[in-house]
mmCIF file of C-alpha atoms in Angstrom:
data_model
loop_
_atom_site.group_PDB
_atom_site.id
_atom_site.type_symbol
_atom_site.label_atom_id
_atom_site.label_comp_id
_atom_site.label_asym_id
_atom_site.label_seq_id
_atom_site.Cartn_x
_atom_site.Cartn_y
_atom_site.Cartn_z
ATOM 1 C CA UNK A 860 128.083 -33.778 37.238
ATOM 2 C CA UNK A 861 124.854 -32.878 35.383
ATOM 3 C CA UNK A 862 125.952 -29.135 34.849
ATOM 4 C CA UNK A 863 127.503 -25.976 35.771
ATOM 5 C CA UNK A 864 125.499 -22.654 36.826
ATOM 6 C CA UNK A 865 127.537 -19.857 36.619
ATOM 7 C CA UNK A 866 127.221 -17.172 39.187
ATOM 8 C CA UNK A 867 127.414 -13.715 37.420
ATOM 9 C CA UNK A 868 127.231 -11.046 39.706
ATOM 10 C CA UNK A 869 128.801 -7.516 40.700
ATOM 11 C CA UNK A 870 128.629 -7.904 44.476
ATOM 12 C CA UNK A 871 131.041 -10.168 46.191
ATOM 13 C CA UNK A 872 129.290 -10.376 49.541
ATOM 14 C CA UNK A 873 126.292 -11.645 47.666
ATOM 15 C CA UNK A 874 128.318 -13.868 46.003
ATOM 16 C CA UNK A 875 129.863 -15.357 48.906
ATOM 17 C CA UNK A 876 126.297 -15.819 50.673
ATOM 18 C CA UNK A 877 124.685 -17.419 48.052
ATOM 19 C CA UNK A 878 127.519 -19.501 46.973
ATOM 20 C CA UNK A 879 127.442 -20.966 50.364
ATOM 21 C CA UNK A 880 123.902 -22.369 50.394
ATOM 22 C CA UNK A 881 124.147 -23.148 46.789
ATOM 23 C CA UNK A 882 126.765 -25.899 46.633
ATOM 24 C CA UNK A 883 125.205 -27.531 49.712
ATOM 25 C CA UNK A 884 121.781 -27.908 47.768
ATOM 26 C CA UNK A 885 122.091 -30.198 44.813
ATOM 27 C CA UNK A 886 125.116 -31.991 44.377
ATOM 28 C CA UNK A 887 124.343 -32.703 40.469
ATOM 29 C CA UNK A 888 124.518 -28.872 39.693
ATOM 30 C CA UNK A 889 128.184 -27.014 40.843
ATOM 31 C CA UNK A 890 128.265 -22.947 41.103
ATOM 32 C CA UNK A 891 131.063 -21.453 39.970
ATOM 33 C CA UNK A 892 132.153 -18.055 39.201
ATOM 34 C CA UNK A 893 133.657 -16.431 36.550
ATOM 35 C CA UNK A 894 137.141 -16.627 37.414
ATOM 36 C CA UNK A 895 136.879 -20.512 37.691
ATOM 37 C CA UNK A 896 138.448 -23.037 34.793
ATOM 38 C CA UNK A 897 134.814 -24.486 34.728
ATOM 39 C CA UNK A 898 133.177 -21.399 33.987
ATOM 40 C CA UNK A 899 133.022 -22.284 30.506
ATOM 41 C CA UNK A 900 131.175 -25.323 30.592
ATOM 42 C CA UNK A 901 128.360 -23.437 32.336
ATOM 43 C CA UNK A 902 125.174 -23.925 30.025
ATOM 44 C CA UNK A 903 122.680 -21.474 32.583
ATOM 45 C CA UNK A 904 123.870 -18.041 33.995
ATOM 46 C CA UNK A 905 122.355 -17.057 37.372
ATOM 47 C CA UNK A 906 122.711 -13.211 37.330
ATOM 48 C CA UNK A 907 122.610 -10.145 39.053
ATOM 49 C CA UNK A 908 124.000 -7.110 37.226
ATOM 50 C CA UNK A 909 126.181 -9.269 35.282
ATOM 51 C CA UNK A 910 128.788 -7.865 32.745
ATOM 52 C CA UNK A 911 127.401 -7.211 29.432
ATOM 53 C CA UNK A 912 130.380 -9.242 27.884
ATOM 54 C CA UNK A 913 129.084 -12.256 29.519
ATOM 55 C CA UNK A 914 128.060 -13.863 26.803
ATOM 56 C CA UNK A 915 130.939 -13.375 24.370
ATOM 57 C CA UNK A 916 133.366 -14.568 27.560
ATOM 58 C CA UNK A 917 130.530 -17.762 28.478
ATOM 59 C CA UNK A 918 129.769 -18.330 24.801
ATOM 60 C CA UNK A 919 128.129 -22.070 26.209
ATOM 61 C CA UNK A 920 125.543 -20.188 27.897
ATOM 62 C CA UNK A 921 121.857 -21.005 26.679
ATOM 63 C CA UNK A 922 119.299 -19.549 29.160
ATOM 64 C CA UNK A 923 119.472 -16.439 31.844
ATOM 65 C CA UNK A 924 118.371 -16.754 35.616
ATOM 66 C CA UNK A 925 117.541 -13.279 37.198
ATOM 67 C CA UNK A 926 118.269 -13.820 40.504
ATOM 68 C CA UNK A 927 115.512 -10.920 41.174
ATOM 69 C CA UNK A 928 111.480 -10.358 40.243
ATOM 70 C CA UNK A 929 112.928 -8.084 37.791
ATOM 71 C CA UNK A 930 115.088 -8.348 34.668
ATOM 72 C CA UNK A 931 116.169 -5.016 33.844
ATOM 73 C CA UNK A 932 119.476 -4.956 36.064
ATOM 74 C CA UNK A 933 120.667 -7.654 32.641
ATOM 75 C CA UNK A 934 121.337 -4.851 30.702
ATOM 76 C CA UNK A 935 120.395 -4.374 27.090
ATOM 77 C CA UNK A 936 122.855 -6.637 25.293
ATOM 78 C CA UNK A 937 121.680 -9.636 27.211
ATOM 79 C CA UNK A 938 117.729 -8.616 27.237
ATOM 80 C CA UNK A 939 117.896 -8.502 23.565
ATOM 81 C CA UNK A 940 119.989 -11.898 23.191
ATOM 82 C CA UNK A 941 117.545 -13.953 22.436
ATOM 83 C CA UNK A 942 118.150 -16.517 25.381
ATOM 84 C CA UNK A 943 115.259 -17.979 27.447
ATOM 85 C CA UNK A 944 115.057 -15.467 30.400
ATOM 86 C CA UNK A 945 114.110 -16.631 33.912
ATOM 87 C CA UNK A 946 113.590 -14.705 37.170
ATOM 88 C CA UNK A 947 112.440 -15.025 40.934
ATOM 89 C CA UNK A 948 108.988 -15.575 42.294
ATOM 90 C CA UNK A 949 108.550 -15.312 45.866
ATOM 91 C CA UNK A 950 105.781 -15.192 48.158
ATOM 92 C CA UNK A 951 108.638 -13.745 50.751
ATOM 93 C CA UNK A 952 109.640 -11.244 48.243
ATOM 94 C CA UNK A 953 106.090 -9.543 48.239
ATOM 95 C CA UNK A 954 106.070 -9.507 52.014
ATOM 96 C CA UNK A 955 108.487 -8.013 52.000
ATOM 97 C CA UNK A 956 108.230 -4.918 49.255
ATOM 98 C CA UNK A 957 104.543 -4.609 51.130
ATOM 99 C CA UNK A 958 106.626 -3.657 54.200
ATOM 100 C CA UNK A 959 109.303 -1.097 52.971
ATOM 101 C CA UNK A 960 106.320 0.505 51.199
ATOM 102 C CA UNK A 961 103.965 0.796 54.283
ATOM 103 C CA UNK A 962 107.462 2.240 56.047
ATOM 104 C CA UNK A 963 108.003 4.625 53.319
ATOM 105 C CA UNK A 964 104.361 5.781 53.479
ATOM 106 C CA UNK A 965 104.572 6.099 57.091
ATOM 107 C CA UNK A 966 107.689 7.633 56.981
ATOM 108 C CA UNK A 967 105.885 11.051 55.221
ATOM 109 C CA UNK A 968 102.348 10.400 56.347
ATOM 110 C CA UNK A 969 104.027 10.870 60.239
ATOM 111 C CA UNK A 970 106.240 13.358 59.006
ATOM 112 C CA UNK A 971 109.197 11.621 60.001
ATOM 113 C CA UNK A 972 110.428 13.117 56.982
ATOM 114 C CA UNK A 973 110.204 17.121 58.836
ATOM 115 C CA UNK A 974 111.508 15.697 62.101
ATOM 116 C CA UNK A 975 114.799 14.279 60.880
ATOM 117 C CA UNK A 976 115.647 17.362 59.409
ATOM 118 C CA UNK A 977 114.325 19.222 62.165
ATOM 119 C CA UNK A 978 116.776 17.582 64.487
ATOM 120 C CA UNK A 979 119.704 19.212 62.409
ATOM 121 C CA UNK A 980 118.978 22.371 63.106
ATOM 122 C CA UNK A 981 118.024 21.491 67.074
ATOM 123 C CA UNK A 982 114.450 22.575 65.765
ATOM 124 C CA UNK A 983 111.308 21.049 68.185
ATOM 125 C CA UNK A 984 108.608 21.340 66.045
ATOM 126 C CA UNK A 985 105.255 18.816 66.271
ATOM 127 C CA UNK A 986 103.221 18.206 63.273
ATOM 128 C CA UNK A 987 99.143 17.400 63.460
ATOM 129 C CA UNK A 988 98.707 13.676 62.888
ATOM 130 C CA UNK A 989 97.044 12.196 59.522
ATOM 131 C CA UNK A 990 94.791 9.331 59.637
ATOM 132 C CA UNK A 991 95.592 6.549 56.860
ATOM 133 C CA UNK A 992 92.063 7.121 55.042
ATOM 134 C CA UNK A 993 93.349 10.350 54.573
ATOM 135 C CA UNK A 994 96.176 9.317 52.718
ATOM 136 C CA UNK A 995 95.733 8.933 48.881
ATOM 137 C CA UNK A 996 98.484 6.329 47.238
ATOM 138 C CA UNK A 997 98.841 5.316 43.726
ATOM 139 C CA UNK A 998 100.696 2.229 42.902
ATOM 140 C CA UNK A 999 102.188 2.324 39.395
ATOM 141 C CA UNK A 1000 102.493 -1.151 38.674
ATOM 142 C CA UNK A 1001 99.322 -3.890 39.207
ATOM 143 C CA UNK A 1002 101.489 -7.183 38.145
ATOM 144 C CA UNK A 1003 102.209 -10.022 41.177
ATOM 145 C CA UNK A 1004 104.183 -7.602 43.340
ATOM 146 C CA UNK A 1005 102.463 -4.282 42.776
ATOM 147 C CA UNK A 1006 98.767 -5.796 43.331
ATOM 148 C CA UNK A 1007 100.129 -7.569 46.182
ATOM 149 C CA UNK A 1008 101.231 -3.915 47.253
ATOM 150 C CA UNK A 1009 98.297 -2.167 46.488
ATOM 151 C CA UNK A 1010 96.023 -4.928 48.607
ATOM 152 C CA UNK A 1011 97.741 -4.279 51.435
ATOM 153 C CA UNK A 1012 98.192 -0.728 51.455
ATOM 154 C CA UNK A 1013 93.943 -1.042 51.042
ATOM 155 C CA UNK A 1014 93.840 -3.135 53.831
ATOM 156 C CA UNK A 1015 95.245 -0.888 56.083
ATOM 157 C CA UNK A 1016 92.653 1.955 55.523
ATOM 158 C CA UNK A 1017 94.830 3.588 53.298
ATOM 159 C CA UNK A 1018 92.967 5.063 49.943
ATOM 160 C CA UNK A 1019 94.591 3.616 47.159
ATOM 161 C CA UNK A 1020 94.925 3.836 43.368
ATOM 162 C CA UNK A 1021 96.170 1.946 40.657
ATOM 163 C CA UNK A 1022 97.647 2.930 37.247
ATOM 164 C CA UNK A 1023 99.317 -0.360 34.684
ATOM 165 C CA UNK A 1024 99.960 -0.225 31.465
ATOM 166 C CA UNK A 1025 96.683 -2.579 30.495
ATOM 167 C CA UNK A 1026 93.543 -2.470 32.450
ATOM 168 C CA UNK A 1027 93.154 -4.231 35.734
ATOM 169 C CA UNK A 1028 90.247 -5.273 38.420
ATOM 170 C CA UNK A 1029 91.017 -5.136 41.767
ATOM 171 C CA UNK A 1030 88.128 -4.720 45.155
ATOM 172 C CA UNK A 1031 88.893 -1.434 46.658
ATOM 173 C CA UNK A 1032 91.398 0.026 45.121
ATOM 174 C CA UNK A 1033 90.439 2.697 41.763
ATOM 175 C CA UNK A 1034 92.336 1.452 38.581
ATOM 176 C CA UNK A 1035 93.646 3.752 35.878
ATOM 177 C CA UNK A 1036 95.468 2.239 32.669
ATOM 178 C CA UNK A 1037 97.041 2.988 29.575
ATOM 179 C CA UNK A 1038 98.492 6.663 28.514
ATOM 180 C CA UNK A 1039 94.680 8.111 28.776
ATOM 181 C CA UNK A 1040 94.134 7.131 32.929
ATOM 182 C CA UNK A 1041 97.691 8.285 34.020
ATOM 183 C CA UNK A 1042 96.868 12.236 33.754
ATOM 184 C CA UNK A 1043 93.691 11.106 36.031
ATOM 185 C CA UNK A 1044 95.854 8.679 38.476
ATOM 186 C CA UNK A 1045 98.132 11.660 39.226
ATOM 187 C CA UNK A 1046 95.975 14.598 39.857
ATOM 188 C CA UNK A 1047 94.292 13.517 43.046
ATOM 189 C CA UNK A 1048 98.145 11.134 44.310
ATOM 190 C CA UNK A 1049 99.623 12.367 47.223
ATOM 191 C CA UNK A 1050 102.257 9.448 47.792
ATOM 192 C CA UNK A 1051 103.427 7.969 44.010
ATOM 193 C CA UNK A 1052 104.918 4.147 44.608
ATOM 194 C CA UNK A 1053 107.071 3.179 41.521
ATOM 195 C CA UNK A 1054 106.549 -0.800 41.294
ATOM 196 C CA UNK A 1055 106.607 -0.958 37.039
ATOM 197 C CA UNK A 1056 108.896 -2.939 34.911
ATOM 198 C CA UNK A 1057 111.312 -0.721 33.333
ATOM 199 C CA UNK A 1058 111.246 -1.008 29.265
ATOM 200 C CA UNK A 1059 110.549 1.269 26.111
ATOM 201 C CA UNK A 1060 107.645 2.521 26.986
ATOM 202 C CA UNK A 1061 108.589 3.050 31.287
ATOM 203 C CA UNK A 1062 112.248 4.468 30.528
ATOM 204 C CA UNK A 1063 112.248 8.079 32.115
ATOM 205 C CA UNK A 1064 108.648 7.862 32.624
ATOM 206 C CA UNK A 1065 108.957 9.913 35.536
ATOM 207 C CA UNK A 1066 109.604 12.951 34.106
ATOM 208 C CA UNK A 1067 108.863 16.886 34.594
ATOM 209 C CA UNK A 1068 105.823 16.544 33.015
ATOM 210 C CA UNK A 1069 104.676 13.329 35.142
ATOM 211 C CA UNK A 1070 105.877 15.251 38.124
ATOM 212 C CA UNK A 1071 104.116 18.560 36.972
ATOM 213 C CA UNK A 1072 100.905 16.615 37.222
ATOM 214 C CA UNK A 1073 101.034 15.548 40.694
ATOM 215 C CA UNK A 1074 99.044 17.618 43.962
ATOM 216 C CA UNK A 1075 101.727 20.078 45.753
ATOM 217 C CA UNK A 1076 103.872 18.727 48.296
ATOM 218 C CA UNK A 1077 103.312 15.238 46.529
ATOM 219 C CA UNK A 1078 105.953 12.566 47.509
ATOM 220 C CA UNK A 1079 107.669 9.259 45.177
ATOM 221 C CA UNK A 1080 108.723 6.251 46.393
ATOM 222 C CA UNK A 1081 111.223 4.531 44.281
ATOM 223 C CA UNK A 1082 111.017 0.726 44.106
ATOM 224 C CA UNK A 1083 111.057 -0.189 40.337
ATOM 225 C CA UNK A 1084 114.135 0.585 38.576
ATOM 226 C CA UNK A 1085 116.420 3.785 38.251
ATOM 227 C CA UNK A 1086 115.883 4.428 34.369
ATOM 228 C CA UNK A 1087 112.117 5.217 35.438
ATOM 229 C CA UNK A 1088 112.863 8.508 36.962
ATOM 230 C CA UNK A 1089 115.081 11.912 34.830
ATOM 231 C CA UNK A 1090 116.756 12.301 37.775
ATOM 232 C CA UNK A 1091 117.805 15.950 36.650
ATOM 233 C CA UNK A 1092 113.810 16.838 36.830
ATOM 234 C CA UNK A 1093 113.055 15.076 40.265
ATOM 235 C CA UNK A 1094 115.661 17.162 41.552
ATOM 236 C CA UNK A 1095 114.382 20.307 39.879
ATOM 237 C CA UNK A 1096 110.762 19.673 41.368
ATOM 238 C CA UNK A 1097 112.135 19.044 45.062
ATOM 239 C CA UNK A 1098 113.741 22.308 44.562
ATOM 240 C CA UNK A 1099 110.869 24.136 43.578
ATOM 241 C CA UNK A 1100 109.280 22.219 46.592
ATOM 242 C CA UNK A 1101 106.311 21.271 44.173
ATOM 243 C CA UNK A 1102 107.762 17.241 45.454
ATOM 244 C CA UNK A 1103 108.111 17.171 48.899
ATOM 245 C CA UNK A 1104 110.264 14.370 48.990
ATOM 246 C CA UNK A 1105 111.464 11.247 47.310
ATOM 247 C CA UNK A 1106 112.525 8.005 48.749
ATOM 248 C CA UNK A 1107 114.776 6.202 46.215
ATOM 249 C CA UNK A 1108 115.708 2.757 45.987
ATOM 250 C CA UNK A 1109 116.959 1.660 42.653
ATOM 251 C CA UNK A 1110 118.832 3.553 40.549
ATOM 252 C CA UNK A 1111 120.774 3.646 36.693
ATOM 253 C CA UNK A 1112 123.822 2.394 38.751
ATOM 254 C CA UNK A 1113 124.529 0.426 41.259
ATOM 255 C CA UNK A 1114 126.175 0.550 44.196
ATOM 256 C CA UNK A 1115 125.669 4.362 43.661
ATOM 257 C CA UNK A 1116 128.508 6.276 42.922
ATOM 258 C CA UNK A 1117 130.338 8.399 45.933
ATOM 259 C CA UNK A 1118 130.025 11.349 43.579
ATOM 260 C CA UNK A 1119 126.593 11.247 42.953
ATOM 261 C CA UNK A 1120 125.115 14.235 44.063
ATOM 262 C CA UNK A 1121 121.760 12.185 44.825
ATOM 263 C CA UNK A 1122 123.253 11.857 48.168
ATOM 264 C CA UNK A 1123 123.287 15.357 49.383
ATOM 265 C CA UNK A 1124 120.181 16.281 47.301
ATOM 266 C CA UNK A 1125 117.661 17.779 50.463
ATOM 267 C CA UNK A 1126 114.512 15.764 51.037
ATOM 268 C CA UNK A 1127 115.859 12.745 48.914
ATOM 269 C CA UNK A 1128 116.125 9.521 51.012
ATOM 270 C CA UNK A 1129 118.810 7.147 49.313
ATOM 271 C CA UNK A 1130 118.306 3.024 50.659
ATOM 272 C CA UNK A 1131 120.773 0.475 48.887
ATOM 273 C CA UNK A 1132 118.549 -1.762 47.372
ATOM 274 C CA UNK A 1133 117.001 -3.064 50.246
ATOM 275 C CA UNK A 1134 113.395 -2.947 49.887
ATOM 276 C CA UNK A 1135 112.567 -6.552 48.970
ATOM 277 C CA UNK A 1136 114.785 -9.847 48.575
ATOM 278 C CA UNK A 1137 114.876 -13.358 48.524
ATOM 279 C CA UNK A 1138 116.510 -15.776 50.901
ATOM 280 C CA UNK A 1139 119.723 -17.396 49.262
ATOM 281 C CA UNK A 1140 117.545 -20.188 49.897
ATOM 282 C CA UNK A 1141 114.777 -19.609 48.032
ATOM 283 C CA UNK A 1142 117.344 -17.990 44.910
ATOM 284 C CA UNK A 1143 119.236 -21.300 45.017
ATOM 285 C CA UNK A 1144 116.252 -23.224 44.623
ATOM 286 C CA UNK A 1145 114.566 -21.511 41.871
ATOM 287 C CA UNK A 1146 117.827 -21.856 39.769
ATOM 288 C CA UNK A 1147 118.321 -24.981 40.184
ATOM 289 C CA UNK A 1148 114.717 -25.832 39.621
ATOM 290 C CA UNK A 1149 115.005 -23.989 36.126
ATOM 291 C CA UNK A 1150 118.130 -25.486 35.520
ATOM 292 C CA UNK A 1151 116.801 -29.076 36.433
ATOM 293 C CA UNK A 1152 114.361 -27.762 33.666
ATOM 294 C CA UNK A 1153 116.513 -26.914 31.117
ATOM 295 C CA UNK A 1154 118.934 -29.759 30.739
ATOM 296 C CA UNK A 1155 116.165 -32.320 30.468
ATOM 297 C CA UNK A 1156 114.178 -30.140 28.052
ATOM 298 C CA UNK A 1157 111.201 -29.692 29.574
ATOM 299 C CA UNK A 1158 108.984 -25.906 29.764
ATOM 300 C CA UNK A 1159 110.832 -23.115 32.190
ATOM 301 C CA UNK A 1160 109.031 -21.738 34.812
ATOM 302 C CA UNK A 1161 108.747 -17.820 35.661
ATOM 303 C CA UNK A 1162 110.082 -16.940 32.366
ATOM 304 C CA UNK A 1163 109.963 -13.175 31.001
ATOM 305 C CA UNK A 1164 110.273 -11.285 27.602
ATOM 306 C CA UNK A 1165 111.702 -7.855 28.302
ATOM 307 C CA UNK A 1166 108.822 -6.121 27.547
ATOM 308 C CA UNK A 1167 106.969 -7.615 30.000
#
């Protein structure tokens, strides 16, 4: 046995899935889970929301797998440990963030939005349609998924805008960057799409004052991370009704809490992580790629600094 991959990981259906394609992949690398005897010979951690102790219970472990595109869900002990940090790049995984996206645009743009809560109240009510090049979306977030995104949405007639942190280039789509372009990325964005990388400079970006400088009856589509958005101000603005609805994906923690009163917030749409993921096939592979990678010393692949 070449080596152990530990499997760290806060949902136990997950687990089970990918633990059942993983040990019938490559019989010179063994998952195991915490609670096995062999845990502690694991030298490579594939994670997702893993316990923040994990390294002080796994002290072998030398390098972190995200078994995601994004990093955050490590937490800060294990960002800031100074391991190599890998995570997940997928052709599939942009398909599939492309789609939730176009179904979350579609979702206001159609105003499926009106007629679901329409139907509560036994309310027939039909709405004037809106062509897509009347649509105005800004994509926060011009990195391998968000670009991908943005293309797409472009492609599709929609009008679309860009805002990253650094400037960017792409054919038909208006890029903003850096603190200066944000002010002029929000005035004229009718449907925000959240696709940034969550560090110092993201945390809480969305904010009253981000929200303040959006159009009325402006909508946000969660797909980055939960510690983008001050939740208490998102719900003060859909309040207000100066949002006119948020679709949320990601949030501080997750699965979301019963008691969270995101649920029965009006005009809030709550999905459980679902917008993009890899097959257990293609997560299994990666890892063990890296992994390959790491015990005969050769350069990572897909690795990532937390402030990227």
């Amino acid at each position: 046995m070449s080596a152990y991959i530990l499997l760290a990981s806060n949902d136990s259906e997950f687990n089970d899935e990918l633990m059942l394609h993983a040990n019938q992949y490559e019989p010179d690398f063994e998952w195991v889970l915490p609670d096995d005897d062999r845990a502690s010979c694991a030298t490579v951690a594939a994670c997702w929301f893993p316990d923040k102790d994990l390294l002080t219970r796994f002290p072998n472990i030398q390098c972190l797998h995200s078994l995601a595109a994004g990093v955050e869900h490590l937490g800060e002990t294990l960002l800031h440990s100074s391991l190599p940090i890998c995570r997940i790049v997928d052709e599939e995984q942009k398909v599939g963030m492309l789609e939730y996206v176009l179904w979350g645009v579609l979702y206001f743009q159609r105003d499926f939005d009106r007629a679901v809560e329409n139907q509560k109240r036994n309310h027939w009510q039909r709405y004037p349609q809106k062509k897509a090049e009347e649509i105005t979306i800004g994509i926060m977030g011009l990195g391998e998924i968000g670009g991908y995104v943005a293309n797409g949405l472009a492609n599709q007639g929609y009008k679309v805008s860009g805002w990253s942190r650094t400037a960017k280039s792409f054919d038909n789509i208006q890029c903003f960057s850096g603190n200066s372009g944000l002010d002029r990325f929000l005035e004229n964005t009718q449907i925000v799409v959240n696709l940034l990388p969550l560090n110092d400079s993201t945390y809480r970006l969305i904010n009253e004052s981000f929200l303040d400088k959006l159009p009325d009856d402006a909508m946000l589509i969660n797909c980055g991370r939960g510690g983008h958005i001050c939740y208490q101000d998102l719900c003060n603005a859909l309040s207000r009704g100066t949002l006119r609805g948020a679709i949320l994906d990601v949030f501080d923690d997750e699965p979301l809490q019963e008691s969270n009163a995101l649920w029965h917030t009006p005009n809030v749409l709550i999905t459980p992580h679902m917008a993009s993921a890899s097959s257990s096939q293609v997560l299994v592979k990666q890892v063990i790629d890296n992994t390959q990678r790491f015990v005969e010393g050769r350069d990572l692949i897909n690795t990532v600094g937390y402030a990227d």
